[in-house]
Short mmCIF file of C-alpha atoms and ligand atoms in Angstrom, two decimals:
data_model
loop_
_atom_site.label_atom_id
_atom_site.label_comp_id
_atom_site.label_asym_id
_atom_site.label_seq_id
_atom_site.Cartn_x
_atom_site.Cartn_y
_atom_site.Cartn_z
CA MET A 573 -209.73 -25.66 25.61
CA PRO A 574 -206.22 -26.90 26.47
CA LYS A 575 -203.79 -24.21 27.53
CA LYS A 576 -201.56 -23.04 24.72
CA LYS A 577 -197.91 -23.97 24.89
CA ARG A 578 -195.60 -21.09 25.69
CA VAL A 579 -192.66 -20.91 23.34
CA LEU A 580 -189.96 -18.47 24.39
CA THR A 581 -186.69 -17.39 22.90
CA GLY A 582 -184.20 -14.56 23.36
CA ILE A 583 -182.37 -12.51 20.79
CA THR A 584 -178.88 -11.28 21.60
CA THR A 585 -178.57 -7.62 20.82
CA THR A 586 -175.03 -7.46 19.55
CA GLY A 587 -173.93 -6.62 16.03
CA SER A 588 -176.03 -6.17 12.92
CA PRO A 589 -177.71 -9.27 11.56
CA HIS A 590 -176.70 -10.92 8.28
CA ILE A 591 -178.61 -13.05 5.79
CA GLY A 592 -177.37 -16.20 7.56
CA ASN A 593 -179.22 -15.05 10.69
CA LEU A 594 -182.18 -14.16 8.51
CA ALA A 595 -182.48 -17.60 6.90
CA GLY A 596 -181.41 -19.65 9.93
CA ALA A 597 -183.09 -17.84 12.81
CA ILE A 598 -185.17 -14.76 12.07
CA LEU A 599 -187.51 -16.02 9.35
CA PRO A 600 -188.09 -19.45 10.94
CA ALA A 601 -188.84 -17.82 14.32
CA ILE A 602 -191.26 -15.38 12.72
CA LYS A 603 -192.97 -18.23 10.89
CA ALA A 604 -193.24 -20.22 14.13
CA SER A 605 -194.64 -17.20 15.94
CA LYS A 606 -197.64 -17.20 13.61
CA LYS A 607 -198.78 -20.62 14.80
CA LYS A 608 -202.13 -20.33 16.47
CA SER A 609 -201.51 -23.32 18.71
CA THR A 610 -198.78 -21.60 20.74
CA ASP A 611 -198.16 -18.40 22.68
CA SER A 612 -194.93 -16.97 21.45
CA PHE A 613 -192.52 -14.89 23.54
CA LEU A 614 -189.63 -13.17 21.82
CA PHE A 615 -187.38 -10.76 23.63
CA LEU A 616 -184.31 -8.62 23.20
CA ALA A 617 -181.71 -9.88 25.65
CA ASP A 618 -180.25 -6.44 26.28
CA TYR A 619 -178.92 -7.12 29.77
CA HIS A 620 -177.11 -10.16 28.37
CA SER A 621 -175.45 -7.88 25.84
CA LEU A 622 -173.59 -6.01 28.61
CA ILE A 623 -171.33 -9.03 28.90
CA LYS A 624 -169.87 -8.18 25.50
CA ASN A 625 -170.70 -4.51 25.00
CA LYS A 626 -169.17 -1.98 27.32
CA ASP A 627 -170.02 1.00 25.13
CA PRO A 628 -173.38 2.49 26.24
CA GLU A 629 -174.11 4.07 22.86
CA LEU A 630 -173.49 0.77 21.10
CA THR A 631 -175.60 -1.13 23.64
CA SER A 632 -178.55 1.14 23.09
CA ALA A 633 -178.13 1.40 19.31
CA SER A 634 -177.87 -2.38 18.91
CA SER A 635 -181.03 -3.00 20.85
CA PHE A 636 -182.90 -0.49 18.70
CA GLU A 637 -181.50 -1.83 15.42
CA ILE A 638 -182.26 -5.44 16.25
CA ALA A 639 -185.81 -4.56 17.28
CA ALA A 640 -186.30 -2.69 13.99
CA CYS A 641 -184.76 -5.55 12.06
CA TRP A 642 -187.14 -8.19 13.42
CA LEU A 643 -190.16 -5.99 12.82
CA ALA A 644 -188.95 -5.10 9.31
CA CYS A 645 -188.55 -8.80 8.49
CA GLY A 646 -192.18 -9.47 9.34
CA LEU A 647 -192.53 -9.99 13.07
CA ASP A 648 -196.04 -8.96 14.04
CA PRO A 649 -196.15 -7.65 17.62
CA LYS A 650 -199.85 -8.48 17.75
CA GLU A 651 -199.09 -12.17 17.28
CA VAL A 652 -196.10 -12.34 19.62
CA ILE A 653 -195.20 -10.98 23.01
CA PHE A 654 -192.21 -8.93 21.89
CA TYR A 655 -190.36 -7.10 24.67
CA ARG A 656 -187.04 -5.98 26.05
CA GLN A 657 -185.54 -7.98 28.90
CA SER A 658 -184.72 -4.72 30.70
CA ASP A 659 -188.40 -3.75 30.80
CA ILE A 660 -189.14 -6.78 32.96
CA PRO A 661 -187.31 -6.18 36.28
CA HIS A 662 -188.76 -9.46 37.60
CA ILE A 663 -186.17 -11.24 35.48
CA MET A 664 -183.28 -9.65 37.37
CA GLU A 665 -184.98 -10.32 40.67
CA LEU A 666 -185.54 -13.96 39.86
CA ALA A 667 -181.95 -14.29 38.63
CA TRP A 668 -180.74 -13.43 42.13
CA VAL A 669 -183.10 -15.87 43.80
CA LEU A 670 -182.02 -18.62 41.42
CA SER A 671 -178.34 -17.85 41.88
CA CYS A 672 -178.76 -18.49 45.59
CA LEU A 673 -179.76 -22.07 44.77
CA THR A 674 -177.45 -22.74 41.87
CA SER A 675 -174.30 -24.56 42.73
CA LYS A 676 -171.11 -22.90 41.63
CA GLY A 677 -169.92 -26.24 40.31
CA LEU A 678 -172.74 -26.25 37.76
CA MET A 679 -171.61 -22.88 36.42
CA ASN A 680 -167.99 -24.12 36.28
CA ARG A 681 -169.17 -26.54 33.60
CA ALA A 682 -170.77 -23.92 31.34
CA HIS A 683 -169.27 -23.99 27.82
CA ALA A 684 -168.77 -20.22 27.52
CA TYR A 685 -166.91 -20.04 30.82
CA LYS A 686 -164.81 -23.10 30.03
CA ALA A 687 -163.94 -21.69 26.61
CA ALA A 688 -162.75 -18.46 28.23
CA VAL A 689 -160.56 -20.37 30.68
CA SER A 690 -159.09 -22.53 27.96
CA GLU A 691 -158.34 -19.45 25.87
CA ASN A 692 -156.31 -18.10 28.79
CA LYS A 693 -154.52 -21.44 28.93
CA THR A 694 -153.68 -21.31 25.21
CA LYS A 695 -152.37 -17.80 25.62
CA SER A 696 -150.26 -19.02 28.56
CA ASN A 697 -151.85 -16.45 30.85
CA LYS A 698 -150.84 -17.16 34.45
CA ASP A 699 -154.26 -16.07 35.63
CA LEU A 700 -156.71 -18.48 34.05
CA GLU A 701 -159.63 -16.32 35.12
CA ARG A 702 -158.26 -13.27 33.36
CA GLY A 703 -160.90 -11.12 31.66
CA ILE A 704 -163.75 -13.32 32.89
CA THR A 705 -166.52 -11.30 34.51
CA MET A 706 -169.22 -12.48 36.87
CA GLY A 707 -171.62 -11.56 34.06
CA LEU A 708 -170.12 -14.19 31.77
CA TYR A 709 -169.96 -16.68 34.61
CA ASN A 710 -173.57 -16.13 35.68
CA TYR A 711 -174.94 -15.97 32.17
CA PRO A 712 -176.80 -19.29 32.44
CA VAL A 713 -178.56 -18.14 35.62
CA LEU A 714 -179.86 -15.01 33.92
CA MET A 715 -180.97 -17.13 30.99
CA SER A 716 -182.79 -19.45 33.38
CA ALA A 717 -184.61 -16.47 34.86
CA ASP A 718 -185.59 -15.32 31.34
CA ILE A 719 -187.25 -18.67 30.78
CA LEU A 720 -188.70 -19.50 34.19
CA ILE A 721 -190.26 -16.09 34.87
CA PHE A 722 -192.86 -16.92 32.20
CA ASN A 723 -193.06 -20.64 32.89
CA ALA A 724 -192.16 -21.32 29.27
CA ASP A 725 -192.89 -24.83 27.96
CA VAL A 726 -190.53 -24.85 25.00
CA VAL A 727 -187.30 -22.96 24.29
CA PRO A 728 -186.10 -23.05 20.68
CA VAL A 729 -182.37 -22.34 20.49
CA GLY A 730 -179.31 -23.14 18.44
CA LEU A 731 -177.23 -26.13 19.45
CA ASP A 732 -174.71 -23.87 21.22
CA GLN A 733 -177.42 -22.87 23.71
CA LYS A 734 -178.67 -26.36 24.52
CA GLN A 735 -176.55 -26.65 27.64
CA HIS A 736 -178.05 -23.45 29.04
CA VAL A 737 -181.56 -24.83 28.74
CA GLU A 738 -180.44 -28.05 30.41
CA MET A 739 -179.02 -25.98 33.25
CA THR A 740 -182.35 -24.15 33.45
CA ARG A 741 -184.12 -27.48 33.91
CA ASP A 742 -181.67 -28.38 36.62
CA ILE A 743 -182.10 -25.08 38.45
CA ALA A 744 -185.90 -25.19 38.15
CA SER A 745 -186.05 -28.71 39.58
CA ARG A 746 -183.87 -27.73 42.46
CA PHE A 747 -186.11 -24.76 43.23
CA ASN A 748 -189.29 -26.84 43.00
CA HIS A 749 -187.78 -29.51 45.21
CA HIS A 750 -186.85 -27.06 47.91
CA TYR A 751 -189.67 -24.50 47.82
CA GLY A 752 -192.57 -26.33 46.15
CA GLU A 753 -193.74 -26.74 42.57
CA ILE A 754 -193.70 -23.29 41.05
CA PHE A 755 -191.77 -23.68 37.83
CA LYS A 756 -192.48 -25.71 34.71
CA ILE A 757 -189.48 -27.70 33.57
CA PRO A 758 -188.90 -26.33 30.05
CA GLU A 759 -188.15 -28.46 27.00
CA VAL A 760 -185.39 -27.49 24.62
CA SER A 761 -186.07 -27.49 20.91
CA ILE A 762 -182.95 -27.44 18.75
CA GLU A 763 -183.10 -25.37 15.62
CA ASP A 764 -182.32 -27.01 12.35
CA GLU A 765 -178.61 -26.69 11.61
CA ALA A 766 -179.41 -27.08 7.92
CA GLY A 767 -180.34 -23.41 8.11
CA VAL A 768 -176.70 -22.43 8.58
CA LEU A 769 -175.44 -20.62 5.49
CA PRO A 770 -171.94 -20.38 4.10
CA GLY A 771 -170.37 -16.92 3.87
CA ILE A 772 -168.68 -15.33 0.87
CA ASP A 773 -165.46 -17.28 1.55
CA GLY A 774 -167.26 -20.65 1.82
CA ARG A 775 -166.86 -21.03 5.59
CA LYS A 776 -169.90 -20.75 7.86
CA MET A 777 -171.34 -17.23 7.65
CA SER A 778 -170.22 -15.52 10.81
CA LYS A 779 -169.24 -12.06 11.93
CA SER A 780 -166.04 -13.45 13.40
CA TYR A 781 -164.93 -14.66 9.95
CA ASN A 782 -165.77 -11.33 8.36
CA ASN A 783 -167.53 -13.15 5.52
CA VAL A 784 -171.13 -12.05 5.99
CA ILE A 785 -173.71 -10.54 3.67
CA PRO A 786 -175.56 -7.98 5.82
CA ILE A 787 -179.35 -7.87 5.46
CA PHE A 788 -179.78 -4.18 4.85
CA LEU A 789 -177.29 -3.40 2.08
CA ASN A 790 -178.29 -1.13 -0.75
CA LYS A 791 -178.57 -2.72 -4.19
CA ASP A 792 -175.09 -1.79 -5.38
CA ASP A 793 -173.35 -2.99 -2.25
CA LEU A 794 -175.40 -6.18 -2.25
CA ARG A 795 -174.31 -6.84 -5.83
CA LYS A 796 -170.66 -6.15 -4.98
CA LYS A 797 -170.79 -8.56 -2.05
CA ILE A 798 -172.33 -11.31 -4.14
CA MET A 799 -169.72 -10.89 -6.86
CA LYS A 800 -167.06 -11.59 -4.22
CA ILE A 801 -168.42 -15.05 -3.34
CA LYS A 802 -165.71 -17.64 -3.77
CA THR A 803 -166.22 -20.33 -6.44
CA ASP A 804 -164.12 -23.08 -7.94
CA SER A 805 -162.28 -22.53 -11.23
CA LYS A 806 -164.75 -24.28 -13.55
CA THR A 807 -165.17 -22.40 -16.81
CA PRO A 808 -168.47 -21.32 -18.44
CA GLY A 809 -170.12 -24.29 -20.13
CA GLU A 810 -168.62 -26.85 -17.75
CA PRO A 811 -171.23 -28.60 -15.56
CA LYS A 812 -171.00 -27.40 -11.97
CA GLU A 813 -171.65 -29.00 -8.64
CA THR A 814 -174.31 -27.61 -6.36
CA GLU A 815 -172.77 -29.30 -3.36
CA ASN A 816 -170.20 -27.06 -1.70
CA SER A 817 -171.31 -24.13 -3.83
CA SER A 818 -171.96 -21.15 -1.55
CA ILE A 819 -173.95 -19.47 -4.30
CA PHE A 820 -176.25 -22.46 -4.50
CA SER A 821 -176.66 -22.87 -0.74
CA ILE A 822 -177.61 -19.24 -0.31
CA TYR A 823 -179.94 -19.38 -3.31
CA ARG A 824 -181.72 -22.45 -1.95
CA ALA A 825 -182.29 -20.79 1.42
CA PHE A 826 -184.30 -17.98 -0.16
CA ALA A 827 -185.93 -19.44 -3.29
CA PRO A 828 -189.10 -21.52 -3.56
CA GLU A 829 -188.42 -25.19 -4.29
CA ASP A 830 -189.32 -25.20 -7.98
CA GLN A 831 -187.10 -22.19 -8.59
CA THR A 832 -184.23 -23.92 -6.79
CA ARG A 833 -184.72 -26.95 -9.03
CA LYS A 834 -184.42 -24.77 -12.11
CA PHE A 835 -181.25 -23.24 -10.71
CA GLN A 836 -179.90 -26.74 -10.13
CA ASP A 837 -180.57 -27.58 -13.80
CA LEU A 838 -178.63 -24.50 -14.85
CA TYR A 839 -175.67 -25.79 -12.84
CA LYS A 840 -175.81 -29.07 -14.77
CA GLU A 841 -176.02 -27.18 -18.03
CA GLY A 842 -172.85 -25.27 -17.18
CA ILE A 843 -174.06 -21.81 -16.21
CA SER A 844 -171.10 -19.47 -15.74
CA TRP A 845 -170.29 -18.38 -12.20
CA GLY A 846 -170.89 -14.79 -13.27
CA GLU A 847 -174.42 -15.61 -14.41
CA ALA A 848 -175.11 -17.68 -11.31
CA LYS A 849 -174.10 -14.70 -9.19
CA GLU A 850 -176.40 -12.42 -11.19
CA LEU A 851 -179.31 -14.78 -10.55
CA LEU A 852 -178.51 -14.89 -6.86
CA PHE A 853 -178.36 -11.10 -6.81
CA GLU A 854 -181.78 -10.85 -8.48
CA LEU A 855 -183.27 -13.29 -6.00
CA LEU A 856 -181.84 -11.64 -2.90
CA LYS A 857 -182.68 -8.18 -4.17
CA ASN A 858 -186.32 -9.18 -4.61
CA GLN A 859 -186.52 -11.00 -1.30
CA ILE A 860 -184.63 -8.57 0.88
CA GLN A 861 -185.33 -5.13 -0.57
CA PRO A 862 -188.86 -5.01 0.90
CA PHE A 863 -187.33 -5.66 4.35
CA ARG A 864 -184.82 -2.91 3.74
CA GLN A 865 -187.57 -0.49 2.75
CA GLU A 866 -189.54 -1.33 5.87
CA TYR A 867 -186.43 -1.03 8.03
CA LYS A 868 -185.72 2.44 6.68
CA GLU A 869 -189.25 3.49 7.60
CA LEU A 870 -189.11 1.96 11.08
CA ILE A 871 -185.85 3.58 12.14
CA LYS A 872 -187.25 7.02 11.29
CA ASP A 873 -189.63 6.92 14.25
CA LYS A 874 -187.94 5.86 17.45
CA SER A 875 -190.90 6.68 19.68
CA ALA A 876 -193.22 4.46 17.64
CA LEU A 877 -190.83 1.56 18.12
CA GLU A 878 -190.51 2.37 21.80
CA LYS A 879 -194.29 2.19 22.08
CA ILE A 880 -194.42 -1.23 20.44
CA LEU A 881 -191.90 -2.56 22.95
CA LEU A 882 -193.62 -1.01 25.93
CA LEU A 883 -196.89 -2.60 24.87
CA GLY A 884 -195.07 -5.92 24.66
CA ALA A 885 -193.62 -5.35 28.13
CA GLU A 886 -197.09 -4.69 29.49
CA LYS A 887 -198.31 -8.05 28.19
CA ALA A 888 -195.22 -9.78 29.53
CA LEU A 889 -195.54 -8.18 32.97
CA ASP A 890 -199.11 -9.46 33.23
CA ILE A 891 -197.65 -12.94 33.13
CA SER A 892 -194.46 -12.44 35.13
CA THR A 893 -196.11 -10.57 38.03
CA PRO A 894 -198.12 -13.47 39.51
CA ILE A 895 -195.12 -15.76 39.09
CA ILE A 896 -192.64 -13.49 40.88
CA ASN A 897 -195.24 -12.99 43.62
CA LYS A 898 -195.43 -16.74 44.11
CA VAL A 899 -191.64 -16.95 44.17
CA ARG A 900 -191.28 -14.19 46.76
CA LYS A 901 -193.87 -15.82 48.94
CA ALA A 902 -192.34 -19.25 48.57
CA VAL A 903 -188.85 -18.12 49.56
CA GLY A 904 -190.13 -16.06 52.49
CA ILE A 905 -189.75 -12.56 51.11
CA ARG A 906 -193.16 -11.28 52.14
CA ALA A 907 -194.97 -8.69 54.25
CA PHE A 908 -194.76 -9.32 57.98
CA GLY A 909 -197.85 -11.20 59.03
CA ASP A 910 -198.46 -12.73 55.56
N1 LIG B 407 -178.23 -16.91 24.96
C1 LIG B 407 -179.06 -16.85 23.80
C2 LIG B 407 -178.16 -16.72 22.56
O1 LIG B 407 -177.03 -16.36 22.68
C3 LIG B 407 -180.02 -15.70 23.86
C4 LIG B 407 -180.91 -15.83 25.04
C5 LIG B 407 -180.88 -15.09 26.19
C6 LIG B 407 -181.97 -16.78 25.19
N2 LIG B 407 -181.85 -15.52 27.03
C7 LIG B 407 -182.55 -16.54 26.46
C8 LIG B 407 -182.47 -17.79 24.35
C9 LIG B 407 -183.62 -17.32 26.91
C10 LIG B 407 -183.55 -18.56 24.82
C11 LIG B 407 -184.11 -18.32 26.08
O2 LIG B 407 -178.62 -16.98 21.47
#
């Protein structure tokens, strides 16, 4: 039997996820993880989160909440290797080894670093490196270690992360060239941007725009949020356009196709915005409330969740251990006489 492809992706553990994340990332990743033809690795990038989070309570709470969220939304830890980055110390070890081969010039070109420098420029800061930590600067090296420690074949990410996977390929080739073929050169797989949802103000749904619909709202708050979605000024009875309608885009992301078609017909027939919002509320309530119920159950028992993650870590360590051993040996970190 051919070896199964290893598909690996990381989840940043900052902030609470919204329905845009749910439709664009969480549900598609869970669906992909059920494929029998691949081995799926999904992890909480908690050490990455230290770049943004300096509050220990928040760091720990976010990791817990995001783990509970993915499980509540249907991730099955039996089908996926689901673990915390911090439970796999080999990742940090490999990050150091890789950083000793990675040229500084490569990191100078990383988008996140360049964006931070250019923000200092815009603010006319004399020190262009102001506020930039080594964590932010080295971010792509840590991400390379996340990927290479399991010899992943495919890395599904959003477009903003493509450069990091390209850097990983670069770093892996350099290592293989110098020390011998140890790492697979991973392929990037870019997630469908069509999954990006508009927020309640019509711009892309994003925490930084403060326009999100959180996943785990209670019914009343969910309804209130939906009623705030911006629309044009067409009156009831006037035909409405589905294009550029946030209500429609969100509806389509969660409804089966035939139901979306019916909703589209209602637009043509001149459904009022109020009614359209009610229908969206009904849909989201039905789709999301089961997740919310499950989430409420999961967060009651922290030790059960801890156990799930430790089991995941055990499976992950089975794979990372022989690889880090090869790396240590290859670079010359070994017992005297070996
Ligand atoms: N940087 C990714 C993001 O912001 C998360 C991440 C960390 C990741 N390590 C990874 C994704 C390894 C894929 C592979 O979304």
